[in-house]
Amino acid sequence: MAAALVANVLYSTGFVLEKRALAGMPPLSAAQPGRALLLLAGRPLWLCGATALALGFAAQLAVYRTLPIAAAQGLFLSGLVLLLVLSSVVLGERPSSRERRAVAVIGLALVMVVSSLYESTEEISRSAPPGILLALCLPTLAAGLLLYAAAERRARRRHRQPTTGVAYAVALGLLYGVSSLAIKGISGHLGTSDLQGSVPALLASPYPYLLLLTAGSGLVLSQTALQRCRASLIVPVCSTVTCVFTIVSGTIAFDEPLPEDPLRLLLRIGGTALALTVLLTLPRHDAATPHPKEPCHEA
């Protein structure tokens, strides 16, 4: 739980620093990844944010070695509260009352998931069959990229209604969901006593390649979305999608049993379902006109 708290602080800080750095940069385009990476590499503040996110990934490895994947994802949602505070104080973003209520309900969902961990002795799996893993991950990656591309096409239309960026966030959440499964698998290999001997087995598995693919594509896509839309909306929606996908797909792929106790099972499943319900009810369009210096160009 301590590692999860550290990961949450690093993630929230990293996203806010990146968003702050993106505000003064020329418009990024996912269709020009090379140009985007060169622009990002020239911003020290953005590099600090990216470093914080990378350290957050490292903290995730420790979490996945000690907690079931479903429980770990529930703890990661707690970072949404800190993210909203930082986005308000540092970025001056003002979530709507509906969005604030949504985050409060997500907080309740977090309490439910954490409560299901009390004195729990659930089995922690270290690896997943490659066939099942790829059958879950590859269609998800394709769906995320297609959804992002559709949002980009709609963004180029004229006379469209200003939007919050939900489509971008859902697409990114699917990509990072696959990334979470890859991190879970890597943590299982690196958590063995024979660390040097585990490297060949790790390289023979799909995990490092899934992580490289999602990290590379997610880097450019997430920065484009963050530049165009509010971090206080993009990150919570992305995190919720990542959490739900990881819990469902990870439980299947890694064959980690759900709690046998009926109350724990109700809390675990109920908390996940509650978070997903909040996601589905979030508004897709902003009531107010976006800030002129930081428009949201997603539909």
PDB file of C-alpha atoms in Angstrom:
ATOM      1  CA  MET A   1       0.000   0.000   0.000  1.00  0.00           C
ATOM      2  CA  ALA A   2       2.941   2.327   0.658  1.00  0.00           C
ATOM      3  CA  ALA A   3       4.278   1.678  -2.851  1.00  0.00           C
ATOM      4  CA  ALA A   4       0.804   2.377  -4.278  1.00  0.00           C
ATOM      5  CA  LEU A   5       0.722   5.711  -2.442  1.00  0.00           C
ATOM      6  CA  VAL A   6       4.148   6.633  -3.840  1.00  0.00           C
ATOM      7  CA  ALA A   7       3.028   5.646  -7.341  1.00  0.00           C
ATOM      8  CA  ASN A   8      -0.097   7.815  -7.011  1.00  0.00           C
ATOM      9  CA  VAL A   9       1.903  10.862  -5.909  1.00  0.00           C
ATOM     10  CA  LEU A  10       4.383  10.395  -8.753  1.00  0.00           C
ATOM     11  CA  TYR A  11       1.653   9.906 -11.358  1.00  0.00           C
ATOM     12  CA  SER A  12      -0.383  12.916 -10.270  1.00  0.00           C
ATOM     13  CA  THR A  13       2.681  15.150 -10.062  1.00  0.00           C
ATOM     14  CA  GLY A  14       3.962  13.918 -13.422  1.00  0.00           C
ATOM     15  CA  PHE A  15       0.710  14.564 -15.268  1.00  0.00           C
ATOM     16  CA  VAL A  16       0.351  18.053 -13.811  1.00  0.00           C
ATOM     17  CA  LEU A  17       3.950  18.992 -14.676  1.00  0.00           C
ATOM     18  CA  GLU A  18       3.486  17.715 -18.222  1.00  0.00           C
ATOM     19  CA  LYS A  19       0.230  19.622 -18.614  1.00  0.00           C
ATOM     20  CA  ARG A  20       1.877  22.818 -17.346  1.00  0.00           C
ATOM     21  CA  ALA A  21       4.741  22.405 -19.824  1.00  0.00           C
ATOM     22  CA  LEU A  22       2.368  21.651 -22.717  1.00  0.00           C
ATOM     23  CA  ALA A  23       0.470  24.920 -22.240  1.00  0.00           C
ATOM     24  CA  GLY A  24       3.288  26.985 -23.729  1.00  0.00           C
ATOM     25  CA  MET A  25       4.203  24.653 -26.573  1.00  0.00           C
ATOM     26  CA  PRO A  26       3.159  24.706 -30.243  1.00  0.00           C
ATOM     27  CA  PRO A  27       0.192  22.421 -31.018  1.00  0.00           C
ATOM     28  CA  LEU A  28       1.154  18.747 -31.066  1.00  0.00           C
ATOM     29  CA  SER A  29      -0.179  16.237 -33.552  1.00  0.00           C
ATOM     30  CA  ALA A  30      -0.384  12.474 -33.113  1.00  0.00           C
ATOM     31  CA  ALA A  31       0.163  12.209 -36.879  1.00  0.00           C
ATOM     32  CA  GLN A  32       3.661  13.725 -36.429  1.00  0.00           C
ATOM     33  CA  PRO A  33       5.217  11.735 -33.564  1.00  0.00           C
ATOM     34  CA  GLY A  34       8.806  12.666 -34.430  1.00  0.00           C
ATOM     35  CA  ARG A  35       8.084  16.398 -34.283  1.00  0.00           C
ATOM     36  CA  ALA A  36       6.129  15.931 -31.051  1.00  0.00           C
ATOM     37  CA  LEU A  37       8.990  14.080 -29.374  1.00  0.00           C
ATOM     38  CA  LEU A  38      11.523  16.739 -30.398  1.00  0.00           C
ATOM     39  CA  LEU A  39       9.323  19.494 -28.980  1.00  0.00           C
ATOM     40  CA  LEU A  40       8.776  17.591 -25.744  1.00  0.00           C
ATOM     41  CA  ALA A  41      12.470  16.795 -25.290  1.00  0.00           C
ATOM     42  CA  GLY A  42      13.271  20.509 -25.375  1.00  0.00           C
ATOM     43  CA  ARG A  43      11.081  21.322 -22.339  1.00  0.00           C
ATOM     44  CA  PRO A  44      12.843  20.739 -18.965  1.00  0.00           C
ATOM     45  CA  LEU A  45       9.554  20.972 -17.061  1.00  0.00           C
ATOM     46  CA  TRP A  46       8.011  18.301 -19.259  1.00  0.00           C
ATOM     47  CA  LEU A  47      11.074  16.079 -18.764  1.00  0.00           C
ATOM     48  CA  CYS A  48      10.607  16.398 -14.990  1.00  0.00           C
ATOM     49  CA  GLY A  49       7.003  15.275 -15.375  1.00  0.00           C
ATOM     50  CA  ALA A  50       7.990  12.355 -17.598  1.00  0.00           C
ATOM     51  CA  THR A  51      10.617  11.299 -15.051  1.00  0.00           C
ATOM     52  CA  ALA A  52       7.990  11.310 -12.301  1.00  0.00           C
ATOM     53  CA  LEU A  53       5.737   9.092 -14.418  1.00  0.00           C
ATOM     54  CA  ALA A  54       8.612   6.683 -15.122  1.00  0.00           C
ATOM     55  CA  LEU A  55       9.317   6.402 -11.398  1.00  0.00           C
ATOM     56  CA  GLY A  56       5.602   5.769 -10.897  1.00  0.00           C
ATOM     57  CA  PHE A  57       5.858   2.789 -13.247  1.00  0.00           C
ATOM     58  CA  ALA A  58       8.757   1.469 -11.128  1.00  0.00           C
ATOM     59  CA  ALA A  59       6.646   1.787  -7.981  1.00  0.00           C
ATOM     60  CA  GLN A  60       3.902  -0.193  -9.715  1.00  0.00           C
ATOM     61  CA  LEU A  61       6.267  -3.167 -10.007  1.00  0.00           C
ATOM     62  CA  ALA A  62       6.498  -3.357  -6.214  1.00  0.00           C
ATOM     63  CA  VAL A  63       2.725  -3.145  -5.861  1.00  0.00           C
ATOM     64  CA  TYR A  64       2.043  -5.970  -8.318  1.00  0.00           C
ATOM     65  CA  ARG A  65       4.519  -8.251  -6.537  1.00  0.00           C
ATOM     66  CA  THR A  66       2.595  -8.009  -3.260  1.00  0.00           C
ATOM     67  CA  LEU A  67      -1.076  -7.489  -4.184  1.00  0.00           C
ATOM     68  CA  PRO A  68      -3.548  -9.163  -6.561  1.00  0.00           C
ATOM     69  CA  ILE A  69      -4.022  -7.190  -9.759  1.00  0.00           C
ATOM     70  CA  ALA A  70      -7.632  -6.266  -8.946  1.00  0.00           C
ATOM     71  CA  ALA A  71      -6.734  -4.919  -5.517  1.00  0.00           C
ATOM     72  CA  ALA A  72      -3.721  -2.999  -6.839  1.00  0.00           C
ATOM     73  CA  GLN A  73      -5.813  -1.187  -9.435  1.00  0.00           C
ATOM     74  CA  GLY A  74      -8.306  -0.162  -6.783  1.00  0.00           C
ATOM     75  CA  LEU A  75      -5.522   1.482  -4.782  1.00  0.00           C
ATOM     76  CA  PHE A  76      -4.215   3.329  -7.832  1.00  0.00           C
ATOM     77  CA  LEU A  77      -7.555   5.131  -8.187  1.00  0.00           C
ATOM     78  CA  SER A  78      -6.843   7.039  -4.987  1.00  0.00           C
ATOM     79  CA  GLY A  79      -4.446   9.234  -6.955  1.00  0.00           C
ATOM     80  CA  LEU A  80      -7.425  10.911  -8.632  1.00  0.00           C
ATOM     81  CA  VAL A  81      -8.102  12.996  -5.540  1.00  0.00           C
ATOM     82  CA  LEU A  82      -4.550  14.371  -5.487  1.00  0.00           C
ATOM     83  CA  LEU A  83      -4.694  14.945  -9.242  1.00  0.00           C
ATOM     84  CA  LEU A  84      -7.788  17.115  -8.932  1.00  0.00           C
ATOM     85  CA  VAL A  85      -6.242  19.141  -6.121  1.00  0.00           C
ATOM     86  CA  LEU A  86      -3.031  19.729  -8.075  1.00  0.00           C
ATOM     87  CA  SER A  87      -4.850  20.545 -11.321  1.00  0.00           C
ATOM     88  CA  SER A  88      -6.907  23.143  -9.475  1.00  0.00           C
ATOM     89  CA  VAL A  89      -3.995  24.735  -7.564  1.00  0.00           C
ATOM     90  CA  VAL A  90      -1.253  24.495 -10.184  1.00  0.00           C
ATOM     91  CA  LEU A  91      -3.182  24.597 -13.468  1.00  0.00           C
ATOM     92  CA  GLY A  92      -6.187  26.671 -12.430  1.00  0.00           C
ATOM     93  CA  GLU A  93      -8.619  24.101 -13.827  1.00  0.00           C
ATOM     94  CA  ARG A  94     -12.125  24.142 -12.387  1.00  0.00           C
ATOM     95  CA  PRO A  95     -14.014  20.843 -12.695  1.00  0.00           C
ATOM     96  CA  SER A  96     -17.773  21.179 -12.925  1.00  0.00           C
ATOM     97  CA  SER A  97     -19.954  20.258  -9.960  1.00  0.00           C
ATOM     98  CA  ARG A  98     -20.996  17.113 -11.814  1.00  0.00           C
ATOM     99  CA  GLU A  99     -17.382  16.084 -12.293  1.00  0.00           C
ATOM    100  CA  ARG A 100     -16.607  16.753  -8.614  1.00  0.00           C
ATOM    101  CA  ARG A 101     -19.513  14.530  -7.587  1.00  0.00           C
ATOM    102  CA  ALA A 102     -18.235  11.856  -9.974  1.00  0.00           C
ATOM    103  CA  VAL A 103     -14.798  11.893  -8.338  1.00  0.00           C
ATOM    104  CA  ALA A 104     -16.421  11.661  -4.896  1.00  0.00           C
ATOM    105  CA  VAL A 105     -18.257   8.526  -6.011  1.00  0.00           C
ATOM    106  CA  ILE A 106     -14.997   7.114  -7.390  1.00  0.00           C
ATOM    107  CA  GLY A 107     -13.549   7.740  -3.926  1.00  0.00           C
ATOM    108  CA  LEU A 108     -16.351   5.640  -2.469  1.00  0.00           C
ATOM    109  CA  ALA A 109     -15.554   2.909  -4.999  1.00  0.00           C
ATOM    110  CA  LEU A 110     -11.927   3.044  -3.820  1.00  0.00           C
ATOM    111  CA  VAL A 111     -12.979   2.588  -0.194  1.00  0.00           C
ATOM    112  CA  MET A 112     -14.992  -0.470  -1.202  1.00  0.00           C
ATOM    113  CA  VAL A 113     -12.042  -2.058  -3.032  1.00  0.00           C
ATOM    114  CA  VAL A 114      -9.593  -1.299  -0.202  1.00  0.00           C
ATOM    115  CA  SER A 115     -12.046  -2.738   2.341  1.00  0.00           C
ATOM    116  CA  SER A 116     -12.035  -6.002   0.402  1.00  0.00           C
ATOM    117  CA  LEU A 117      -8.279  -6.268   1.115  1.00  0.00           C
ATOM    118  CA  TYR A 118      -8.535  -6.276   4.901  1.00  0.00           C
ATOM    119  CA  GLU A 119      -6.782  -9.414   6.252  1.00  0.00           C
ATOM    120  CA  SER A 120      -6.938 -10.902   2.767  1.00  0.00           C
ATOM    121  CA  THR A 121      -4.832 -13.957   1.832  1.00  0.00           C
ATOM    122  CA  GLU A 122      -5.544 -14.099  -1.900  1.00  0.00           C
ATOM    123  CA  GLU A 123      -3.126 -15.884  -4.227  1.00  0.00           C
ATOM    124  CA  ILE A 124      -0.867 -13.656  -6.341  1.00  0.00           C
ATOM    125  CA  SER A 125      -0.101 -14.982  -9.821  1.00  0.00           C
ATOM    126  CA  ARG A 126       3.238 -14.257 -11.498  1.00  0.00           C
ATOM    127  CA  SER A 127       2.542 -14.994 -15.167  1.00  0.00           C
ATOM    128  CA  ALA A 128      -0.208 -15.511 -17.745  1.00  0.00           C
ATOM    129  CA  PRO A 129      -0.466 -17.885 -20.724  1.00  0.00           C
ATOM    130  CA  PRO A 130       0.786 -15.925 -23.774  1.00  0.00           C
ATOM    131  CA  GLY A 131      -2.156 -16.975 -25.943  1.00  0.00           C
ATOM    132  CA  ILE A 132      -4.777 -15.705 -23.507  1.00  0.00           C
ATOM    133  CA  LEU A 133      -2.798 -12.548 -22.816  1.00  0.00           C
ATOM    134  CA  LEU A 134      -2.446 -11.625 -26.497  1.00  0.00           C
ATOM    135  CA  ALA A 135      -6.076 -12.530 -27.210  1.00  0.00           C
ATOM    136  CA  LEU A 136      -7.071  -9.912 -24.635  1.00  0.00           C
ATOM    137  CA  CYS A 137      -4.445  -7.272 -25.379  1.00  0.00           C
ATOM    138  CA  LEU A 138      -4.212  -7.082 -29.176  1.00  0.00           C
ATOM    139  CA  PRO A 139      -7.920  -6.338 -29.841  1.00  0.00           C
ATOM    140  CA  THR A 140      -7.844  -3.820 -26.995  1.00  0.00           C
ATOM    141  CA  LEU A 141      -4.864  -2.030 -28.512  1.00  0.00           C
ATOM    142  CA  ALA A 142      -6.603  -1.924 -31.898  1.00  0.00           C
ATOM    143  CA  ALA A 143      -9.811  -0.582 -30.326  1.00  0.00           C
ATOM    144  CA  GLY A 144      -7.906   2.133 -28.460  1.00  0.00           C
ATOM    145  CA  LEU A 145      -6.035   3.306 -31.546  1.00  0.00           C
ATOM    146  CA  LEU A 146      -9.184   3.273 -33.690  1.00  0.00           C
ATOM    147  CA  LEU A 147     -11.118   5.258 -31.094  1.00  0.00           C
ATOM    148  CA  TYR A 148      -8.330   7.826 -30.853  1.00  0.00           C
ATOM    149  CA  ALA A 149      -8.167   8.120 -34.650  1.00  0.00           C
ATOM    150  CA  ALA A 150     -11.938   8.645 -34.806  1.00  0.00           C
ATOM    151  CA  ALA A 151     -11.658  11.413 -32.197  1.00  0.00           C
ATOM    152  CA  GLU A 152      -8.921  13.055 -34.251  1.00  0.00           C
ATOM    153  CA  ARG A 153     -11.094  12.980 -37.385  1.00  0.00           C
ATOM    154  CA  ARG A 154     -13.981  14.575 -35.531  1.00  0.00           C
ATOM    155  CA  ALA A 155     -11.618  17.195 -34.125  1.00  0.00           C
ATOM    156  CA  ARG A 156     -10.929  18.491 -37.638  1.00  0.00           C
ATOM    157  CA  ARG A 157     -14.594  19.188 -38.330  1.00  0.00           C
ATOM    158  CA  ARG A 158     -15.841  22.734 -38.293  1.00  0.00           C
ATOM    159  CA  HIS A 159     -18.826  24.034 -36.310  1.00  0.00           C
ATOM    160  CA  ARG A 160     -18.655  21.300 -33.708  1.00  0.00           C
ATOM    161  CA  GLN A 161     -19.651  21.556 -30.071  1.00  0.00           C
ATOM    162  CA  PRO A 162     -16.768  21.991 -27.559  1.00  0.00           C
ATOM    163  CA  THR A 163     -16.109  18.718 -25.768  1.00  0.00           C
ATOM    164  CA  THR A 164     -14.455  17.484 -22.602  1.00  0.00           C
ATOM    165  CA  GLY A 165     -12.123  14.888 -24.157  1.00  0.00           C
ATOM    166  CA  VAL A 166     -13.831  11.704 -22.950  1.00  0.00           C
ATOM    167  CA  ALA A 167     -13.119   9.838 -26.215  1.00  0.00           C
ATOM    168  CA  TYR A 168      -9.405  10.629 -25.982  1.00  0.00           C
ATOM    169  CA  ALA A 169      -9.352   9.518 -22.344  1.00  0.00           C
ATOM    170  CA  VAL A 170     -11.140   6.216 -23.014  1.00  0.00           C
ATOM    171  CA  ALA A 171      -8.735   5.413 -25.859  1.00  0.00           C
ATOM    172  CA  LEU A 172      -5.730   6.147 -23.662  1.00  0.00           C
ATOM    173  CA  GLY A 173      -7.234   4.120 -20.835  1.00  0.00           C
ATOM    174  CA  LEU A 174      -7.378   1.056 -23.076  1.00  0.00           C
ATOM    175  CA  LEU A 175      -3.727   1.496 -24.076  1.00  0.00           C
ATOM    176  CA  TYR A 176      -2.597   1.936 -20.491  1.00  0.00           C
ATOM    177  CA  GLY A 177      -4.723  -1.036 -19.441  1.00  0.00           C
ATOM    178  CA  VAL A 178      -2.603  -3.223 -21.704  1.00  0.00           C
ATOM    179  CA  SER A 179       0.475  -1.522 -20.264  1.00  0.00           C
ATOM    180  CA  SER A 180      -0.658  -2.441 -16.736  1.00  0.00           C
ATOM    181  CA  LEU A 181      -0.944  -6.110 -17.698  1.00  0.00           C
ATOM    182  CA  ALA A 182       2.577  -5.939 -19.145  1.00  0.00           C
ATOM    183  CA  ILE A 183       3.924  -4.368 -15.935  1.00  0.00           C
ATOM    184  CA  LYS A 184       2.193  -7.077 -13.907  1.00  0.00           C
ATOM    185  CA  GLY A 185       3.922  -9.769 -15.987  1.00  0.00           C
ATOM    186  CA  ILE A 186       7.318  -8.072 -15.776  1.00  0.00           C
ATOM    187  CA  SER A 187       6.998  -7.746 -11.998  1.00  0.00           C
ATOM    188  CA  GLY A 188       6.369 -11.490 -11.774  1.00  0.00           C
ATOM    189  CA  HIS A 189       9.589 -12.291 -13.618  1.00  0.00           C
ATOM    190  CA  LEU A 190      11.714  -9.748 -11.757  1.00  0.00           C
ATOM    191  CA  GLY A 191      10.294 -10.843  -8.429  1.00  0.00           C
ATOM    192  CA  THR A 192      11.971 -14.253  -8.581  1.00  0.00           C
ATOM    193  CA  SER A 193      15.033 -15.098  -6.477  1.00  0.00           C
ATOM    194  CA  ASP A 194      17.161 -15.765  -9.585  1.00  0.00           C
ATOM    195  CA  LEU A 195      16.980 -12.307 -11.134  1.00  0.00           C
ATOM    196  CA  GLN A 196      19.721 -12.880 -13.716  1.00  0.00           C
ATOM    197  CA  GLY A 197      18.257 -16.196 -14.794  1.00  0.00           C
ATOM    198  CA  SER A 198      14.790 -14.686 -15.173  1.00  0.00           C
ATOM    199  CA  VAL A 199      15.870 -12.203 -17.861  1.00  0.00           C
ATOM    200  CA  PRO A 200      15.891 -14.730 -20.778  1.00  0.00           C
ATOM    201  CA  ALA A 201      12.410 -15.933 -19.792  1.00  0.00           C
ATOM    202  CA  LEU A 202      11.211 -12.339 -19.609  1.00  0.00           C
ATOM    203  CA  LEU A 203      12.566 -11.531 -23.070  1.00  0.00           C
ATOM    204  CA  ALA A 204      10.875 -14.655 -24.452  1.00  0.00           C
ATOM    205  CA  SER A 205       7.507 -13.467 -23.113  1.00  0.00           C
ATOM    206  CA  PRO A 206       5.189 -10.815 -24.668  1.00  0.00           C
ATOM    207  CA  TYR A 207       5.417  -8.501 -21.628  1.00  0.00           C
ATOM    208  CA  PRO A 208       8.395  -6.245 -22.493  1.00  0.00           C
ATOM    209  CA  TYR A 209       7.214  -5.808 -26.075  1.00  0.00           C
ATOM    210  CA  LEU A 210       3.662  -4.920 -25.058  1.00  0.00           C
ATOM    211  CA  LEU A 211       5.097  -2.392 -22.611  1.00  0.00           C
ATOM    212  CA  LEU A 212       7.359  -0.819 -25.239  1.00  0.00           C
ATOM    213  CA  LEU A 213       4.488  -0.608 -27.733  1.00  0.00           C
ATOM    214  CA  THR A 214       2.033   0.970 -25.308  1.00  0.00           C
ATOM    215  CA  ALA A 215       4.639   3.276 -23.770  1.00  0.00           C
ATOM    216  CA  GLY A 216       5.739   4.575 -27.175  1.00  0.00           C
ATOM    217  CA  SER A 217       2.273   5.114 -28.621  1.00  0.00           C
ATOM    218  CA  GLY A 218       0.789   6.282 -25.332  1.00  0.00           C
ATOM    219  CA  LEU A 219       3.488   8.916 -24.904  1.00  0.00           C
ATOM    220  CA  VAL A 220       2.596  10.909 -28.020  1.00  0.00           C
ATOM    221  CA  LEU A 221      -1.154  10.282 -27.850  1.00  0.00           C
ATOM    222  CA  SER A 222      -1.455  11.239 -24.193  1.00  0.00           C
ATOM    223  CA  GLN A 223       0.494  14.471 -24.646  1.00  0.00           C
ATOM    224  CA  THR A 224      -1.694  15.504 -27.583  1.00  0.00           C
ATOM    225  CA  ALA A 225      -4.823  14.863 -25.526  1.00  0.00           C
ATOM    226  CA  LEU A 226      -3.444  16.623 -22.438  1.00  0.00           C
ATOM    227  CA  GLN A 227      -2.530  19.701 -24.465  1.00  0.00           C
ATOM    228  CA  ARG A 228      -6.025  19.978 -25.933  1.00  0.00           C
ATOM    229  CA  CYS A 229      -8.191  19.117 -22.921  1.00  0.00           C
ATOM    230  CA  ARG A 230      -8.326  19.455 -19.148  1.00  0.00           C
ATOM    231  CA  ALA A 231      -6.068  17.156 -17.126  1.00  0.00           C
ATOM    232  CA  SER A 232      -8.785  17.049 -14.445  1.00  0.00           C
ATOM    233  CA  LEU A 233     -11.006  15.221 -16.956  1.00  0.00           C
ATOM    234  CA  ILE A 234      -8.524  13.287 -19.111  1.00  0.00           C
ATOM    235  CA  VAL A 235      -6.636  11.625 -16.266  1.00  0.00           C
ATOM    236  CA  PRO A 236      -9.598  10.465 -14.107  1.00  0.00           C
ATOM    237  CA  VAL A 237     -11.439   8.960 -17.095  1.00  0.00           C
ATOM    238  CA  CYS A 238      -8.258   7.355 -18.427  1.00  0.00           C
ATOM    239  CA  SER A 239      -7.447   5.941 -14.982  1.00  0.00           C
ATOM    240  CA  THR A 240     -10.952   4.542 -14.528  1.00  0.00           C
ATOM    241  CA  VAL A 241     -10.892   2.773 -17.906  1.00  0.00           C
ATOM    242  CA  THR A 242      -7.412   1.413 -17.159  1.00  0.00           C
ATOM    243  CA  CYS A 243      -8.552   0.163 -13.765  1.00  0.00           C
ATOM    244  CA  VAL A 244     -11.675  -1.594 -15.031  1.00  0.00           C
ATOM    245  CA  PHE A 245      -9.921  -3.202 -18.009  1.00  0.00           C
ATOM    246  CA  THR A 246      -6.978  -4.348 -15.893  1.00  0.00           C
ATOM    247  CA  ILE A 247      -9.165  -5.848 -13.195  1.00  0.00           C
ATOM    248  CA  VAL A 248     -11.373  -7.758 -15.630  1.00  0.00           C
ATOM    249  CA  SER A 249      -8.709  -8.841 -18.141  1.00  0.00           C
ATOM    250  CA  GLY A 250      -5.976  -9.321 -15.553  1.00  0.00           C
ATOM    251  CA  THR A 251      -8.124 -11.557 -13.380  1.00  0.00           C
ATOM    252  CA  ILE A 252      -8.836 -13.711 -16.456  1.00  0.00           C
ATOM    253  CA  ALA A 253      -5.315 -13.742 -17.918  1.00  0.00           C
ATOM    254  CA  PHE A 254      -3.413 -14.282 -14.659  1.00  0.00           C
ATOM    255  CA  ASP A 255      -6.106 -16.551 -13.205  1.00  0.00           C
ATOM    256  CA  GLU A 256      -6.101 -14.773  -9.846  1.00  0.00           C
ATOM    257  CA  PRO A 257      -9.136 -15.883  -7.841  1.00  0.00           C
ATOM    258  CA  LEU A 258     -11.613 -13.342  -6.565  1.00  0.00           C
ATOM    259  CA  PRO A 259     -12.353 -13.274  -2.818  1.00  0.00           C
ATOM    260  CA  GLU A 260     -14.305 -16.300  -1.618  1.00  0.00           C
ATOM    261  CA  ASP A 261     -15.943 -14.388   1.203  1.00  0.00           C
ATOM    262  CA  PRO A 262     -19.287 -13.021  -0.096  1.00  0.00           C
ATOM    263  CA  LEU A 263     -18.827  -9.605   1.527  1.00  0.00           C
ATOM    264  CA  ARG A 264     -15.315  -9.149   0.128  1.00  0.00           C
ATOM    265  CA  LEU A 265     -16.520 -10.251  -3.299  1.00  0.00           C
ATOM    266  CA  LEU A 266     -19.400  -7.786  -3.164  1.00  0.00           C
ATOM    267  CA  LEU A 267     -17.084  -4.940  -2.174  1.00  0.00           C
ATOM    268  CA  ARG A 268     -14.544  -5.785  -4.905  1.00  0.00           C
ATOM    269  CA  ILE A 269     -17.042  -6.180  -7.738  1.00  0.00           C
ATOM    270  CA  GLY A 270     -19.329  -3.424  -6.484  1.00  0.00           C
ATOM    271  CA  GLY A 271     -16.481  -0.908  -6.270  1.00  0.00           C
ATOM    272  CA  THR A 272     -15.349  -1.693  -9.802  1.00  0.00           C
ATOM    273  CA  ALA A 273     -18.890  -1.521 -11.178  1.00  0.00           C
ATOM    274  CA  LEU A 274     -19.502   1.788  -9.399  1.00  0.00           C
ATOM    275  CA  ALA A 275     -16.394   3.342 -10.944  1.00  0.00           C
ATOM    276  CA  LEU A 276     -17.442   2.137 -14.406  1.00  0.00           C
ATOM    277  CA  THR A 277     -20.953   3.564 -13.941  1.00  0.00           C
ATOM    278  CA  VAL A 278     -19.493   6.962 -13.101  1.00  0.00           C
ATOM    279  CA  LEU A 279     -17.414   6.866 -16.289  1.00  0.00           C
ATOM    280  CA  LEU A 280     -20.460   6.160 -18.439  1.00  0.00           C
ATOM    281  CA  THR A 281     -22.382   9.089 -16.964  1.00  0.00           C
ATOM    282  CA  LEU A 282     -19.690  11.732 -17.419  1.00  0.00           C
ATOM    283  CA  PRO A 283     -20.680  14.551 -19.841  1.00  0.00           C
ATOM    284  CA  ARG A 284     -19.042  14.524 -23.244  1.00  0.00           C
ATOM    285  CA  HIS A 285     -19.472  18.231 -23.935  1.00  0.00           C
ATOM    286  CA  ASP A 286     -18.318  21.269 -21.984  1.00  0.00           C
ATOM    287  CA  ALA A 287     -21.014  23.680 -20.985  1.00  0.00           C
ATOM    288  CA  ALA A 288     -18.638  26.600 -21.201  1.00  0.00           C
ATOM    289  CA  THR A 289     -16.410  27.673 -24.068  1.00  0.00           C
ATOM    290  CA  PRO A 290     -12.882  26.355 -23.665  1.00  0.00           C
ATOM    291  CA  HIS A 291     -10.155  28.755 -22.621  1.00  0.00           C
ATOM    292  CA  PRO A 292      -8.842  30.583 -25.707  1.00  0.00           C
ATOM    293  CA  LYS A 293      -5.238  29.717 -24.919  1.00  0.00           C
ATOM    294  CA  GLU A 294      -5.972  26.065 -24.348  1.00  0.00           C
ATOM    295  CA  PRO A 295      -8.849  24.852 -26.540  1.00  0.00           C
ATOM    296  CA  CYS A 296     -10.113  21.334 -26.538  1.00  0.00           C
ATOM    297  CA  HIS A 297     -10.207  20.030 -30.108  1.00  0.00           C
ATOM    298  CA  GLU A 298     -11.800  16.622 -29.553  1.00  0.00           C
ATOM    299  CA  ALA A 299     -15.302  15.543 -30.383  1.00  0.00           C
TER     300      ALA A 299
END
